[in-house]
Coordinates of C-alpha atoms and ligand atoms in Angstrom, one line a residue:
M161 CA -1.2 22.0 -18.8
A162 CA 0.8 22.1 -15.6
S163 CA -1.2 21.6 -12.3
L164 CA -0.7 22.4 -8.6
V165 CA -2.4 19.9 -6.4
L166 CA -2.8 19.7 -2.6
G167 CA -3.4 16.1 -1.3
I168 CA -4.8 15.1 1.9
E169 CA -4.5 11.3 3.5
T170 CA -6.5 10.4 6.5
S171 CA -7.7 6.9 5.9
C172 CA -5.8 5.1 8.8
D173 CA -3.2 6.4 11.4
E174 CA -1.2 8.7 9.5
T175 CA -2.4 12.3 9.0
A176 CA -0.6 13.6 5.9
A177 CA -0.7 16.6 3.6
A178 CA 1.3 17.1 0.4
V179 CA 1.6 19.6 -2.4
L180 CA 3.0 18.8 -5.8
R181 CA 3.1 20.0 -9.3
R182 CA 2.4 17.9 -12.4
E183 CA 4.0 19.2 -15.6
S184 CA 2.1 19.0 -18.9
D185 CA 4.4 16.3 -19.9
G186 CA 3.5 14.1 -17.0
R187 CA 6.6 14.7 -14.8
G188 CA 5.8 15.3 -11.2
H189 CA 7.6 17.5 -8.6
I190 CA 7.0 17.3 -4.8
L191 CA 6.8 20.7 -3.3
S192 CA 6.0 19.5 0.1
N193 CA 5.2 16.0 1.8
L194 CA 4.3 15.8 5.7
V195 CA 3.2 12.9 7.4
L196 CA 2.2 12.8 11.2
S197 CA 2.3 9.1 12.4
Q198 CA -0.3 8.5 15.2
T199 CA 1.6 5.1 16.1
Q200 CA 2.4 6.2 19.7
D201 CA -1.5 7.2 20.2
H202 CA -2.3 3.5 19.3
A203 CA 0.6 1.6 20.7
P204 CA -1.0 0.9 24.2
Y205 CA -3.8 -0.8 22.6
G206 CA -1.9 -2.8 20.1
G207 CA -3.5 -1.8 17.0
V208 CA -5.4 1.3 15.5
V209 CA -8.3 2.5 17.5
P210 CA -10.7 4.2 14.9
E211 CA -12.3 6.9 17.2
I212 CA -8.8 7.8 18.5
A213 CA -7.5 8.1 14.8
A214 CA -10.5 10.2 13.7
R215 CA -9.8 12.7 16.7
A216 CA -6.2 12.7 16.1
H217 CA -7.0 13.6 12.4
V218 CA -9.3 16.5 13.5
S219 CA -6.5 17.9 15.9
H220 CA -3.8 17.8 13.4
L221 CA -4.9 18.1 9.7
D222 CA -5.5 21.9 9.5
G223 CA -2.1 22.7 10.8
L224 CA -0.5 20.1 8.7
I225 CA -2.2 21.6 5.7
A226 CA -1.1 25.0 6.5
R227 CA 2.6 23.8 6.9
A228 CA 2.4 21.8 3.7
M229 CA 1.0 25.0 1.8
S230 CA 3.8 27.2 3.3
E231 CA 6.6 24.9 2.7
A232 CA 5.4 24.8 -1.0
G233 CA 5.4 28.6 -1.0
L234 CA 1.8 28.8 -2.1
R235 CA -1.7 30.1 -1.1
F236 CA -4.9 28.1 -1.7
E237 CA -5.7 30.5 -4.5
D238 CA -2.6 29.2 -6.5
L239 CA -3.8 25.6 -6.5
D240 CA -5.5 23.9 -9.6
G241 CA -7.3 21.2 -7.5
V242 CA -7.8 19.6 -4.1
A243 CA -7.3 15.8 -3.6
A244 CA -8.3 13.8 -0.6
T245 CA -8.6 10.0 0.1
A246 CA -12.2 9.4 -0.1
G247 CA -11.9 5.6 0.8
P248 CA -11.3 2.8 1.3
G249 CA -10.3 3.0 5.1
L250 CA -11.6 4.0 8.6
L251 CA -14.7 5.9 7.8
G252 CA -14.2 8.5 10.5
G253 CA -10.9 9.6 9.4
V254 CA -11.7 9.5 5.7
I255 CA -14.7 11.8 6.5
V256 CA -12.3 14.2 8.3
G257 CA -9.9 14.5 5.3
L258 CA -12.6 14.6 2.6
T259 CA -14.8 17.2 4.3
T260 CA -11.6 19.4 4.9
A261 CA -10.8 19.1 1.1
K262 CA -14.4 19.9 0.2
A263 CA -14.2 23.0 2.4
I264 CA -11.2 24.3 0.7
A265 CA -12.3 23.4 -2.7
L266 CA -15.6 25.3 -2.0
A267 CA -14.2 28.4 -0.4
H268 CA -11.6 28.9 -3.1
D269 CA -13.7 27.7 -6.0
K270 CA -11.3 24.7 -7.0
P271 CA -12.0 21.3 -8.4
L272 CA -12.3 18.4 -5.9
L273 CA -10.6 15.1 -6.5
A274 CA -12.0 12.2 -4.4
V275 CA -9.4 9.7 -4.6
N276 CA -9.1 5.9 -4.0
H277 CA -6.4 5.3 -1.5
L278 CA -5.4 2.1 -3.6
E279 CA -5.2 4.2 -6.7
G280 CA -2.6 6.5 -4.8
H281 CA -0.4 3.4 -4.2
A282 CA -1.0 2.3 -7.9
L283 CA 0.0 5.4 -9.5
T284 CA 3.0 6.5 -7.3
A285 CA 5.6 5.2 -9.7
R286 CA 4.6 7.5 -12.4
L287 CA 5.2 10.5 -10.2
L288 CA 9.0 9.5 -10.1
Q289 CA 9.6 8.4 -13.5
P290 CA 7.9 7.8 -16.8
C291 CA 6.1 4.5 -16.5
A292 CA 3.7 3.5 -19.3
F293 CA 0.5 1.7 -19.0
P294 CA -0.3 -1.1 -18.8
Y295 CA 2.0 -2.3 -16.0
L296 CA 1.8 -5.0 -13.1
L297 CA 1.3 -3.9 -9.7
L298 CA 1.9 -5.9 -6.4
L299 CA 0.6 -4.1 -3.4
I300 CA 1.8 -5.4 -0.1
S301 CA 0.8 -3.4 2.8
G302 CA -0.8 -3.9 6.4
G303 CA -4.3 -4.0 4.9
H304 CA -3.8 -5.2 1.3
T305 CA -2.1 -7.9 -0.7
Q306 CA -3.0 -7.9 -4.4
F307 CA -1.8 -8.0 -8.0
Q308 CA -3.5 -5.6 -10.3
I309 CA -2.9 -4.8 -14.1
V310 CA -2.9 -1.2 -14.0
A311 CA -4.1 -0.4 -17.5
G312 CA -4.8 3.3 -17.0
V313 CA -6.0 6.0 -14.7
G314 CA -9.2 4.3 -13.2
R315 CA -8.6 1.1 -15.0
Y316 CA -7.8 -1.8 -13.1
R317 CA -7.9 -5.5 -13.4
R318 CA -7.5 -7.6 -10.2
L319 CA -5.4 -10.7 -10.9
G320 CA -5.2 -12.0 -7.4
T321 CA -5.8 -10.9 -3.7
T322 CA -5.7 -12.3 -0.2
I323 CA -8.3 -14.4 1.0
D324 CA -7.7 -13.8 4.7
D325 CA -4.9 -11.8 6.1
A326 CA -2.8 -9.1 4.5
L327 CA 1.0 -9.8 4.3
G328 CA 1.9 -7.0 6.5
E329 CA -0.7 -8.0 9.0
A330 CA 0.8 -11.6 9.0
F331 CA 4.3 -10.1 9.7
D332 CA 2.6 -7.8 12.6
K333 CA 0.9 -11.0 14.1
V334 CA 4.1 -13.2 14.1
A335 CA 5.9 -10.3 15.6
K336 CA 3.3 -9.9 18.5
L337 CA 3.5 -13.8 19.0
L338 CA 7.0 -13.5 19.5
G339 CA 6.6 -10.4 21.9
L340 CA 8.3 -8.1 19.2
G341 CA 7.2 -4.6 18.9
Y342 CA 4.5 -2.9 16.5
P343 CA 4.8 -2.5 13.6
G344 CA 6.3 -6.1 13.3
G345 CA 7.5 -6.3 10.0
P346 CA 10.9 -4.6 10.3
Q347 CA 11.3 -6.5 13.6
V348 CA 10.8 -9.9 12.1
E349 CA 13.2 -8.9 9.4
R350 CA 16.0 -7.8 11.8
Q351 CA 15.5 -11.1 13.8
A352 CA 15.4 -13.3 10.7
R353 CA 19.0 -12.1 9.9
A354 CA 20.4 -14.1 12.8
G355 CA 18.2 -17.1 12.2
D356 CA 18.2 -20.4 10.6
P357 CA 15.5 -20.4 7.7
R358 CA 15.5 -24.3 7.4
R359 CA 14.9 -25.0 11.1
F360 CA 11.0 -25.0 10.9
D361 CA 9.2 -26.2 7.7
F362 CA 6.2 -23.8 7.7
P363 CA 3.6 -24.3 4.9
R364 CA 3.8 -22.6 1.6
P365 CA 0.3 -21.4 1.3
L366 CA -1.4 -22.0 -2.2
K367 CA 1.8 -22.9 -3.8
G368 CA 1.4 -24.4 -7.2
R369 CA -2.1 -23.1 -7.5
R370 CA -3.1 -21.8 -11.0
D371 CA -4.1 -18.4 -9.8
C372 CA -2.4 -15.8 -8.0
N373 CA -4.4 -15.1 -4.8
F374 CA -2.8 -15.3 -1.4
S375 CA -3.6 -16.9 2.1
F376 CA -1.6 -16.1 5.1
S377 CA -3.8 -17.3 8.0
G378 CA -2.7 -21.2 7.8
L379 CA 1.0 -20.0 7.9
K380 CA 0.3 -17.8 10.9
T381 CA -1.4 -20.6 12.7
A382 CA 1.6 -23.1 11.8
V383 CA 3.8 -20.2 13.4
R384 CA 1.7 -20.1 16.5
E385 CA 1.7 -23.8 17.1
T386 CA 5.4 -24.0 16.7
V387 CA 6.0 -21.1 19.1
H388 CA 3.6 -22.7 21.8
G389 CA 5.3 -26.0 21.3
L390 CA 8.6 -24.5 22.1
G391 CA 7.4 -23.2 25.4
S392 CA 9.9 -20.5 26.7
L393 CA 11.8 -19.1 23.7
S394 CA 15.6 -18.5 23.6
P395 CA 17.0 -15.7 21.4
Q396 CA 17.9 -18.2 18.8
D397 CA 14.4 -19.6 18.8
V398 CA 13.0 -16.4 18.1
A399 CA 15.6 -15.6 15.1
D400 CA 14.9 -19.1 13.7
V401 CA 11.0 -18.7 13.8
C402 CA 11.5 -15.3 12.0
A403 CA 13.9 -16.6 9.4
S404 CA 11.7 -19.6 8.8
F405 CA 8.5 -17.5 8.4
E406 CA 10.3 -15.1 6.2
A407 CA 11.6 -18.0 4.1
A408 CA 8.1 -19.5 3.6
V409 CA 6.8 -16.1 2.5
A410 CA 9.5 -15.6 0.2
E411 CA 8.9 -19.0 -1.6
T412 CA 5.1 -18.1 -1.5
M413 CA 5.9 -14.7 -3.1
A414 CA 8.1 -16.2 -5.8
D415 CA 5.4 -18.8 -6.7
R416 CA 2.5 -16.2 -7.0
L417 CA 4.8 -13.9 -9.0
R418 CA 5.3 -16.6 -11.5
M419 CA 1.8 -16.8 -11.9
A420 CA 1.0 -13.0 -12.1
V421 CA 3.6 -12.3 -14.8
A422 CA 2.2 -15.2 -16.8
L423 CA -1.2 -13.7 -16.5
F424 CA 0.0 -10.3 -17.3
R425 CA 1.7 -11.6 -20.4
E426 CA -1.4 -13.4 -21.6
A427 CA -3.3 -10.2 -21.2
H428 CA -0.9 -7.9 -22.8
P429 CA 1.3 -9.8 -25.4
E430 CA 1.9 -6.6 -27.1
V431 CA 4.0 -5.1 -24.3
A432 CA 7.7 -6.1 -24.9
R433 CA 9.1 -5.1 -21.4
P434 CA 6.5 -4.4 -18.9
A435 CA 7.2 -2.8 -15.5
L436 CA 6.6 -4.7 -12.2
I437 CA 5.7 -2.1 -9.5
V438 CA 5.8 -3.3 -5.8
A439 CA 4.2 -0.8 -3.2
G440 CA 3.3 -0.8 0.4
G441 CA 5.2 -1.1 3.6
V442 CA 6.1 -4.7 3.0
A443 CA 8.1 -3.9 -0.1
A444 CA 10.9 -2.6 2.3
N445 CA 11.8 -6.1 3.2
L446 CA 15.2 -7.0 1.7
K447 CA 14.6 -10.6 1.5
L448 CA 11.4 -10.1 -0.4
R449 CA 13.1 -7.4 -2.6
S450 CA 15.6 -10.2 -3.9
V451 CA 12.7 -12.4 -4.8
F452 CA 11.2 -9.4 -6.9
E453 CA 14.4 -8.7 -8.4
E454 CA 14.9 -12.4 -9.3
A455 CA 11.4 -12.8 -10.7
A456 CA 11.7 -9.5 -12.8
A457 CA 15.1 -10.6 -14.4
A458 CA 13.8 -14.0 -15.0
H459 CA 10.5 -12.9 -16.8
G460 CA 11.8 -9.8 -18.6
F461 CA 10.1 -7.2 -16.4
D462 CA 11.6 -4.0 -15.1
L463 CA 11.2 -3.8 -11.4
I464 CA 10.4 -0.4 -9.9
V465 CA 10.0 -0.1 -6.0
P466 CA 9.3 3.5 -5.2
P467 CA 11.3 4.8 -2.1
A468 CA 9.9 4.0 1.3
A469 CA 8.5 7.2 2.0
L470 CA 6.2 7.1 -1.1
C471 CA 5.6 3.3 -0.7
T472 CA 3.9 3.5 2.8
D473 CA 1.2 5.8 3.3
N474 CA 1.6 9.5 2.4
A475 CA -0.4 12.4 0.8
A476 CA 2.0 12.9 -2.2
M477 CA 0.6 9.8 -3.7
I478 CA -3.0 11.1 -3.2
A479 CA -2.0 14.5 -4.6
W480 CA -0.5 12.5 -7.6
A481 CA -3.4 10.5 -8.2
G482 CA -5.5 13.5 -7.9
A483 CA -3.2 15.4 -10.5
E484 CA -3.5 12.5 -12.9
R485 CA -7.3 12.5 -12.7
L486 CA -7.4 16.3 -13.0
A487 CA -5.4 16.1 -16.1
L488 CA -8.1 13.7 -17.6
G489 CA -10.9 16.0 -16.4
L490 CA -12.1 13.4 -13.8
T491 CA -13.2 15.8 -11.0
D492 CA -15.8 15.0 -8.3
D493 CA -19.0 16.7 -7.3
L494 CA -18.8 18.2 -3.7
A495 CA -21.5 15.8 -2.7
V496 CA -19.3 12.8 -3.2
A497 CA -19.4 10.5 -0.1
A498 CA -16.6 8.8 1.9
R499 CA -16.5 5.0 1.5
A500 CA -15.0 2.4 3.9
R501 CA -14.8 0.0 1.1
W502 CA -13.9 0.7 -2.6
P503 CA -12.1 -2.0 -4.6
L504 CA -10.1 -0.7 -7.4
D505 CA -11.4 -3.2 -9.7
Q506 CA -15.1 -3.0 -9.4
N507 CA -15.7 -6.0 -11.7
Q508 CA -14.0 -8.5 -9.2
P509 CA -16.3 -10.2 -6.7
P510 CA -14.9 -9.3 -3.1
A511 CA -12.5 -11.9 -1.7
Y512 CA -13.6 -13.2 1.7
G513 CA -11.8 -11.3 4.4
A514 CA -9.8 -9.1 2.0
G515 CA -9.6 -5.4 2.6
K516 CA -11.1 -5.7 5.9
L517 CA -12.8 -2.6 7.6
G518 CA -10.4 -1.1 10.0
A519 CA -7.5 -2.6 8.2
K520 CA -4.9 -0.3 6.9
A521 CA -4.8 0.0 3.2
Ligands
KG4_316 O1 2.1 0.4 3.5 P1 2.2 0.5 5.1 O2 3.1 1.5 5.7 O3 0.9 1.0 5.7 C1 -0.4 0.4 5.3 O4 -0.6 -0.7 5.7 O5 -1.0 0.9 4.5 O6 2.6 -1.0 5.5 C2 2.7 -1.2 6.8 C3 3.0 -2.8 6.9 C4 3.1 -3.3 8.3 O7 2.4 -4.4 8.5 C5 4.5 -3.5 8.5 O8 4.8 -4.6 9.5 C6 4.9 -3.8 7.1 O9 4.3 -3.0 6.3 N1 6.5 -3.6 7.0 C7 7.2 -4.8 6.7 C8 8.5 -4.1 6.7 N2 8.4 -2.8 6.9 C9 7.2 -2.6 7.0 N3 7.0 -6.1 6.6 C10 8.1 -6.9 6.4 N4 9.4 -6.4 6.3 C11 9.7 -5.1 6.5 N5 10.9 -4.6 6.5
ZN317 ZN1 -1.9 2.3 2.1

């Protein structure tokens, strides 16, 4: 059966609301998709301040939901379900979104879908095109860096994760060190274009290891030491540091991808041509994009990178994960609690430092 679902996202510094329809054959249609970024509110502090984020969600969410519903041409009575991020993320913000969803669900007698934000990222590709389970997911955002085998809705196996910083976080820290703005990823990428990737020989963390975990703190330290050693930086120095950092990341990602595709093949020899899905803000990086393209081509995977607006935090992905869960009857009780931590693969032990509280998901 087709379903109309409202999605709400408030787990970090974006207030977002979206409405979509999932057809009975599994196709998705976005009817509205609104994101209000709080970047300006947090910029003076150099990072996301949880209390400011939660208050901003309270101020903006109701109005944003009203706009999303009106753009979709629907009333709450028309909905088949109300989905909201229930974690992981900044608890104050998650509570704002989840409580709002509960209120709408209760008032209009609709099913509630308490969505794992990471499941939103993991399932987005299926909103845009048919994409059969199982597939390999690489999630690279400001808060997460992980490989997952997505075997089905609610069925995940983590192949690797970061043991310290997330990849987006590493880009942001390098940008900060060089006095470039926040978020740093796009600035580092722009600078790198004019730089020499061979000038600095930064480490390639965990290269050659027989797993597909990540570690970026040693690389970050090496960049910091180089920058301090240079003293005052010329524009060429900045460009060369960025290009050399990006080259180290690209080589590391190529190495980790080799391991991940091998582990996927081992786990699912029956899948002739699997998909490799890359999600999260760092997927926008063109140098890394070429690494993913090469790896996919070399190992017989179809690369799918959802468009940036659906790759970075948004509510359409939450509505979609909710619609997928609704289609399977996986609805939630109104008593469900918000969770600061919520790994997709509950069977894996947490990696030290990964999915830090307060980090973006
Ligand atoms: O997925 P996202 O929008 O937010 C969450 O973290 O959930 O990802 C944001 C991260 C930031 O760390 C940002 O610096 C990074 O993605 N990023 C990039 C690029 N664009 C965004 N990193 C490298 N190259 C880019 N072009
Ligand atoms: Zn996210």
